[in-house]
Short mmCIF file of C-alpha atoms in Angstrom, two decimals:
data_model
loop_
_atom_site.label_atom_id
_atom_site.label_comp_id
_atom_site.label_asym_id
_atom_site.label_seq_id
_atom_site.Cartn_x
_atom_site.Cartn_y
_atom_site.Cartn_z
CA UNK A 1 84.37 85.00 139.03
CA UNK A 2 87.81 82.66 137.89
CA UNK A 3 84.62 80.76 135.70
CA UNK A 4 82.86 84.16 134.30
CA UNK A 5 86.29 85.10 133.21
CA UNK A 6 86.65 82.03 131.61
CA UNK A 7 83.61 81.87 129.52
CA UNK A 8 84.04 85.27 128.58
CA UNK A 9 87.87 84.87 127.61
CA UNK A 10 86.01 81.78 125.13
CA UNK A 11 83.60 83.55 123.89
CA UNK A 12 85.80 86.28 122.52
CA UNK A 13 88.04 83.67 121.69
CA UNK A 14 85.11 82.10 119.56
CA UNK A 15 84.20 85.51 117.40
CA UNK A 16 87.82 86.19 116.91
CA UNK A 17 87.83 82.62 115.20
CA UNK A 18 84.86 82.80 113.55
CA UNK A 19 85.95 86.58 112.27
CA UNK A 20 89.20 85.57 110.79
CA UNK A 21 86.95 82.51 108.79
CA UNK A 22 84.54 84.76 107.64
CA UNK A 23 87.67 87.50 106.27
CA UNK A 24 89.31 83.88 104.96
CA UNK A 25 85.98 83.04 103.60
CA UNK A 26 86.07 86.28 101.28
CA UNK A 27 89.33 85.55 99.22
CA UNK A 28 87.79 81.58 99.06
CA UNK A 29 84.46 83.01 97.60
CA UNK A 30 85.65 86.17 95.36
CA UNK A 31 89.41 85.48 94.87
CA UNK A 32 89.67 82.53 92.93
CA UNK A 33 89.86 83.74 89.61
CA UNK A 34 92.32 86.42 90.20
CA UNK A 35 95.47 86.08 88.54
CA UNK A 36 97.99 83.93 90.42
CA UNK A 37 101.61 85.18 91.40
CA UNK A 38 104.28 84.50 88.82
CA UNK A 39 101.79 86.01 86.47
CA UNK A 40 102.83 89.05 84.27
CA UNK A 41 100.89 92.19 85.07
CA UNK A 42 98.83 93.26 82.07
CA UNK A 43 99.75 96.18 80.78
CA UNK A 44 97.54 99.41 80.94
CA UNK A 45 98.20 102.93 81.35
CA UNK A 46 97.39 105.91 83.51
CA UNK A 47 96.30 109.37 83.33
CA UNK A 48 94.00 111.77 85.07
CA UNK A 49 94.10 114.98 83.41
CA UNK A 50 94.98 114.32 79.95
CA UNK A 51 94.75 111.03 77.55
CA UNK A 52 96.97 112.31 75.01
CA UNK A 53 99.47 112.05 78.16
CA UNK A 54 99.91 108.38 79.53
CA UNK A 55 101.52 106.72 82.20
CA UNK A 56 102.28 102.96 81.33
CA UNK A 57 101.94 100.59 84.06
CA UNK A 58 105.59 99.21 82.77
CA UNK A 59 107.10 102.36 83.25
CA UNK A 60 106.89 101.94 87.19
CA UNK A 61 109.22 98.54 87.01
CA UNK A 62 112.16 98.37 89.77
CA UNK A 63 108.92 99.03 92.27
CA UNK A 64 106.37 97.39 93.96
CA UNK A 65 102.82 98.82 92.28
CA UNK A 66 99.37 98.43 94.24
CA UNK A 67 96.13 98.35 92.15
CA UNK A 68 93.20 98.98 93.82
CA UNK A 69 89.83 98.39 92.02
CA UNK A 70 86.96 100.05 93.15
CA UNK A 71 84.17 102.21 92.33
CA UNK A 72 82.71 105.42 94.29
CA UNK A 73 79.19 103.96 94.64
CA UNK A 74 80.39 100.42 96.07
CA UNK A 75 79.89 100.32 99.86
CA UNK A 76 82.63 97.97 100.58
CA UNK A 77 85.42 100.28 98.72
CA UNK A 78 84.09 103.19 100.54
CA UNK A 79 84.57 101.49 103.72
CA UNK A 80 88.43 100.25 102.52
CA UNK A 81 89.35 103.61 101.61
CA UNK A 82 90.59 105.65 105.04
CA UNK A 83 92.89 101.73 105.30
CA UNK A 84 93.92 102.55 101.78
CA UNK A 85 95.05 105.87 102.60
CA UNK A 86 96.68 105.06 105.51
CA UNK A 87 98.67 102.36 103.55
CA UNK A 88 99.66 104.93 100.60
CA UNK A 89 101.26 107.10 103.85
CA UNK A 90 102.96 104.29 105.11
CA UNK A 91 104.25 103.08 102.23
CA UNK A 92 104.85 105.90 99.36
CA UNK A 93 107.28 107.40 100.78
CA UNK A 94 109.54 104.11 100.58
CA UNK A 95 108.74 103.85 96.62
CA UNK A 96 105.60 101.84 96.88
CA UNK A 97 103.61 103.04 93.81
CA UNK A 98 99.54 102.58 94.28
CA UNK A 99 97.20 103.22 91.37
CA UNK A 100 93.15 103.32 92.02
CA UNK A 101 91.41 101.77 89.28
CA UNK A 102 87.48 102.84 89.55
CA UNK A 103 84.29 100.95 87.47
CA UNK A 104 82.54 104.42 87.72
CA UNK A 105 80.81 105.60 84.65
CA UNK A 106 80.11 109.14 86.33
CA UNK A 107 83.55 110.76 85.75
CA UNK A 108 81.75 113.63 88.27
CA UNK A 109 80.76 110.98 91.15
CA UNK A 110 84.34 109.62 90.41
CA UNK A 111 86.25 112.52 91.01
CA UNK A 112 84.09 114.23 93.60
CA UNK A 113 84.61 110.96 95.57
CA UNK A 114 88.73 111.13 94.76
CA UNK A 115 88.81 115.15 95.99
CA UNK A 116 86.10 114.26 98.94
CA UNK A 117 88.51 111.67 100.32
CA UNK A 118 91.72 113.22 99.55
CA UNK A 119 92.48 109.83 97.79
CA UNK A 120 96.05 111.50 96.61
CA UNK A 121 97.45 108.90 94.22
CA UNK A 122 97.39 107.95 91.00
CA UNK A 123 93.64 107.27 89.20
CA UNK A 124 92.36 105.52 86.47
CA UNK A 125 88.82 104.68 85.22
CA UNK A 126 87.86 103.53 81.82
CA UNK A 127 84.14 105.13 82.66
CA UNK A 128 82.92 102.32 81.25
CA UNK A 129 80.26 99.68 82.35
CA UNK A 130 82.40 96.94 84.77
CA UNK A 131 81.70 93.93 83.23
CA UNK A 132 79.75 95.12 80.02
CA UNK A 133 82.24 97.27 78.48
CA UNK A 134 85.17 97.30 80.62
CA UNK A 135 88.53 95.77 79.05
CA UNK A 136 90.93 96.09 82.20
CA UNK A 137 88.42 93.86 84.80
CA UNK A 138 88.79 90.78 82.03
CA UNK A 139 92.81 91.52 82.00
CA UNK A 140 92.70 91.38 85.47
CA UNK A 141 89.81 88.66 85.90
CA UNK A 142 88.26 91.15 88.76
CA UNK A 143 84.46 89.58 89.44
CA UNK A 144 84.01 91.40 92.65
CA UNK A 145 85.03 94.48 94.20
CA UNK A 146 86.84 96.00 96.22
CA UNK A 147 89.94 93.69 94.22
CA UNK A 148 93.71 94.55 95.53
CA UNK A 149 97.09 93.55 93.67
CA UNK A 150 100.04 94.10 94.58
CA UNK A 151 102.72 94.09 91.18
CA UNK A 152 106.06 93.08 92.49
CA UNK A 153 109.42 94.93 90.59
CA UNK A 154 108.98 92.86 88.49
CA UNK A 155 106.38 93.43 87.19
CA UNK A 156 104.78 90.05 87.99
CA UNK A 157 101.82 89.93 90.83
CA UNK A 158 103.15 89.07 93.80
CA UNK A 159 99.14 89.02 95.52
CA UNK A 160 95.58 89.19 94.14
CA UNK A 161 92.56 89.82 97.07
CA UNK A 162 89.72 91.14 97.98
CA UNK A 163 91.00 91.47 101.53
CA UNK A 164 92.84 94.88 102.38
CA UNK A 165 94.24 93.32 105.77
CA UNK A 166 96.02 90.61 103.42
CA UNK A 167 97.51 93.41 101.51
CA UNK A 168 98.30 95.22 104.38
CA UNK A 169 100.24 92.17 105.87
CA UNK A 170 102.34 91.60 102.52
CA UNK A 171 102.90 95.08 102.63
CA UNK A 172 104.24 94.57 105.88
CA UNK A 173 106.81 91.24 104.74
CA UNK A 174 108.01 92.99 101.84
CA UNK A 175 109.09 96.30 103.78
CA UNK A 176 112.55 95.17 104.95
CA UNK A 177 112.98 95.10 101.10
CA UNK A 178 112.12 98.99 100.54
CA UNK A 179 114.15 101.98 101.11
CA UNK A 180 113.18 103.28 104.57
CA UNK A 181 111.49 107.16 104.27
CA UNK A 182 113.81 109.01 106.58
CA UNK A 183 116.90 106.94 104.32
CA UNK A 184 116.40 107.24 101.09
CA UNK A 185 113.21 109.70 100.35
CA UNK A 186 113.08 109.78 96.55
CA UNK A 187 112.47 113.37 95.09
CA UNK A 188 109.14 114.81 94.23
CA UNK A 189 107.48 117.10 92.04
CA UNK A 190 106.34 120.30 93.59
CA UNK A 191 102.37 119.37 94.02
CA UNK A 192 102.89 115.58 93.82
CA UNK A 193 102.34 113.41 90.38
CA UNK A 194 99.00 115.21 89.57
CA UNK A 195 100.83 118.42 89.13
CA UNK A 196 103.45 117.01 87.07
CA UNK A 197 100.78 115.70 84.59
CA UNK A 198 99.36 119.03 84.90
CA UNK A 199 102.80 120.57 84.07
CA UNK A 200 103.21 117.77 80.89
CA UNK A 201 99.79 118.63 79.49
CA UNK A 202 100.24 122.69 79.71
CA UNK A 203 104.08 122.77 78.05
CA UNK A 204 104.75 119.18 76.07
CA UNK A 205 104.17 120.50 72.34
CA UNK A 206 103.71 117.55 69.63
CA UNK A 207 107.26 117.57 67.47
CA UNK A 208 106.55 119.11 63.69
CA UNK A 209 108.30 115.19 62.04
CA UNK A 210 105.94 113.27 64.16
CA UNK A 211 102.95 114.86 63.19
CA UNK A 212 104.30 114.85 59.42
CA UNK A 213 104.64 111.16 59.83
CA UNK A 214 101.42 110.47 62.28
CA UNK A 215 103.64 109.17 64.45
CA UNK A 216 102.93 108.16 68.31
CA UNK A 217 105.92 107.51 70.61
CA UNK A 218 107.54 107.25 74.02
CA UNK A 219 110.93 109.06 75.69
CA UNK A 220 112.26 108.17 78.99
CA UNK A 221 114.11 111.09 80.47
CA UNK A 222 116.87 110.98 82.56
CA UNK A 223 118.21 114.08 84.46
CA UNK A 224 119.54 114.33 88.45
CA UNK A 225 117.53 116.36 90.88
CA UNK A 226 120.42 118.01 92.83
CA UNK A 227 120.39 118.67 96.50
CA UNK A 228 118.67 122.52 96.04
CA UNK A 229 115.96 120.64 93.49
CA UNK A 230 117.33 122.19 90.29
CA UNK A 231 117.87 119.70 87.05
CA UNK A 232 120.79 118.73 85.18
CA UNK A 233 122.22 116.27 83.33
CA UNK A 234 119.21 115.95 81.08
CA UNK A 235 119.34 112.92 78.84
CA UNK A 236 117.21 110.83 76.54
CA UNK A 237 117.90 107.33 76.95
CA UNK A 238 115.14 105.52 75.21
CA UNK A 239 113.13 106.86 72.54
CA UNK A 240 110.63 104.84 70.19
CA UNK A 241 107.99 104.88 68.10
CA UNK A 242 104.98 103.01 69.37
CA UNK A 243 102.68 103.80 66.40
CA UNK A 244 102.14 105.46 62.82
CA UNK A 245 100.39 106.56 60.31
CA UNK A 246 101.29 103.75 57.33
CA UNK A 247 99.21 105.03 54.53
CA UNK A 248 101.06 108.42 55.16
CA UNK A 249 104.29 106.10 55.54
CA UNK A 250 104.00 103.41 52.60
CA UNK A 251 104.33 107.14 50.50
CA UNK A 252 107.45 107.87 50.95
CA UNK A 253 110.97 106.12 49.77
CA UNK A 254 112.87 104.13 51.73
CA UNK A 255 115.49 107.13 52.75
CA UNK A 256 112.61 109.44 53.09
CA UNK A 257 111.17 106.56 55.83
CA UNK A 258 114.46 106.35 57.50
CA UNK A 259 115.25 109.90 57.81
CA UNK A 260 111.74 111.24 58.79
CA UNK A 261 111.77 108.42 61.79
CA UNK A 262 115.08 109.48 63.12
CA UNK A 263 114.13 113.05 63.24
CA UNK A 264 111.01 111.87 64.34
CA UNK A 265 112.92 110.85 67.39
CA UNK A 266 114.96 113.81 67.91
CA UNK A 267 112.79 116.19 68.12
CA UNK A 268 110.98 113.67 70.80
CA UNK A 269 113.92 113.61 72.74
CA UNK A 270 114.09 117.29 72.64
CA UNK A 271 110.83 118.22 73.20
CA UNK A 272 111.18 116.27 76.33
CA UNK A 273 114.39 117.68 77.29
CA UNK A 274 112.91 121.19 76.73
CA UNK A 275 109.54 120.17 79.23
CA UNK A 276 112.38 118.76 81.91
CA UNK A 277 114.43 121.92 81.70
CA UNK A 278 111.72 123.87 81.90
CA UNK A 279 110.09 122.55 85.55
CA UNK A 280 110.42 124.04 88.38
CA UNK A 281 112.84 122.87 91.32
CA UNK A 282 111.69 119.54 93.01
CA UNK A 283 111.17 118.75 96.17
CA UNK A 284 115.30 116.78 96.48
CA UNK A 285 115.73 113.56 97.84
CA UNK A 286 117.29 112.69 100.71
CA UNK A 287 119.43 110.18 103.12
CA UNK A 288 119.28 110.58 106.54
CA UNK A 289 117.84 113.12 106.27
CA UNK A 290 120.08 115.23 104.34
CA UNK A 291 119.30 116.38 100.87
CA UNK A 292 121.45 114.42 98.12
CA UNK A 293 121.81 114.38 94.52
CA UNK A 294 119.52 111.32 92.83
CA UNK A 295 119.21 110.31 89.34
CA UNK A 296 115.71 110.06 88.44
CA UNK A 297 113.88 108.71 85.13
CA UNK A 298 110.57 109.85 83.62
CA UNK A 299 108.57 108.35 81.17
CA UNK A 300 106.85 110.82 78.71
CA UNK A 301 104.20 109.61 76.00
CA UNK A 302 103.05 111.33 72.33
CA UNK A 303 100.10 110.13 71.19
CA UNK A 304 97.66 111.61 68.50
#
């Protein structure tokens, strides 16, 4: 029996072995390209509902930022994605920031798979062909999928795989370094992030001096969700032009340049001041459980 025991003990022993060199065996054979840690995260940005309403992958510094590549018709990313989700549970509420980025050109098949598997976090597909037409698998040198990064604060990877159980596990080293959930829950729009883009795209209006000028631009707003959810002290820290129109600019004198680009940025600022004012109370944040007053910032983009 003591001998049966024994060969069976060593036989398990020998498929847990040769499991964990086959799961090694897949960052060996489809990870080597991937960018290394160290390496600044290319830039990209995100939205779902609107494109005239982006979320720059920059905008998410001070947190770590998963980005998952995958594509509803791959088999492998199917099978990843109930470990996904149960990851983005885990590890949302403590700031962790995750971002799907699909190689579907079906936007139907793409979303039907997102609302089919409750997949509730940021997503982003170029719905483009991967490796024909796609720009963000060369940024990111992804050659097989699924592909995980994690970004650390930042904003330098910290991991590139194609393993989720090695994200998983970094996850897992890192999370002394995150606010616990029950601590320090940030605050959240009523209806999550999709509903806030939803919310941006129904009542941002494009300012009267940036469409004058063709202008494209970016304000970061800072306000305090208070411990009922309301907003206040609404502010406008950083404001800038990304982009113009220069024929339409090269017209005009050198005061006329000047003035049009600081109004430009006003009414930017208080467009966006306006859209914050406007929301409805948020979900507050909290510390030990208690509701308390947090300062929160939110990047808002105009583009043409």
């Amino acid at each position: 029996m003591m001998k049966r025991c024994f060969l069976a003990a060593a036989l398990l022993l020998t498929t847990a072995i040769g499991a964990l060199a086959q799961q090694e065996d897949a960052d060996a054979k489809y990870a080597t390209d991937l960018l290394k840690p160290g390496t600044e995260a290319p830039e990209f940005v995100v939205d779902l509902s609107n494109p005239k309403r982006n979320i720059p992958l920059s905008s998410f510094r001070g947190r770590y930022v998963v980005l998952d590549f995958w594509a509803s018709w791959c088999p492998d990313c199917r099978k990843d994605i109930a470990a996904m989700k149960q990851l983005r549970d885990k590890y949302a509420p403590r700031g962790v920031q995750f971002i799907g980025i699909s190689f579907d050109t079906d936007r139907d098949a793409w979303l039907k798979c997102i609302r089919q598997n409750e997949m509730r976090w940021l997503q982003y597909s170029e719905l483009k062909k991967w490796k024909k037409e796609t720009k963000i698998d060369r940024d990111y040198h992804v050659n097989w999928i699924p592909t995980m990064y994690l970004v650390a604060p930042d904003g330098k990877i910290d991991l590139g795989t194609v393993m989720i159980e090695k994200l998983a596990a970094r996850l897992a080293e890192v999370a002394d370094t995150l606010p616990q959930a029950d601590v320090a829950g940030m605050p959240q729009y009523p209806g999550g992030t999709e509903a806030l883009l939803s919310f941006l795209k129904q009542n941002l209006s494009y300012p009267e001096a940036a469409r004058k000028l063709g202008a494209e631009g970016r304000v970061v707003m800072s306000f305090v969700v208070e411990k009922d959810g309301s907003i206040s002290s609404i502010t406008a820290p950083d404001c800038t032009i990304t982009g113009l129109n220069q024929a339409k600019f090269d017209k005009l004198t050198l005061s006329e340049q000047q003035e049009l680009k600081r109004e430009c940025l006003l009414q930017m600022a208080r467009e966006g001041a306006r859209v914050v004012k406007a929301m409805p109370a948020w979900k507050p944040g909290t510390l030990k459980g208690e509701p308390v007053r947090v300062q929160y910032r939110l990047p808002i983009s105009f583009r043409m």
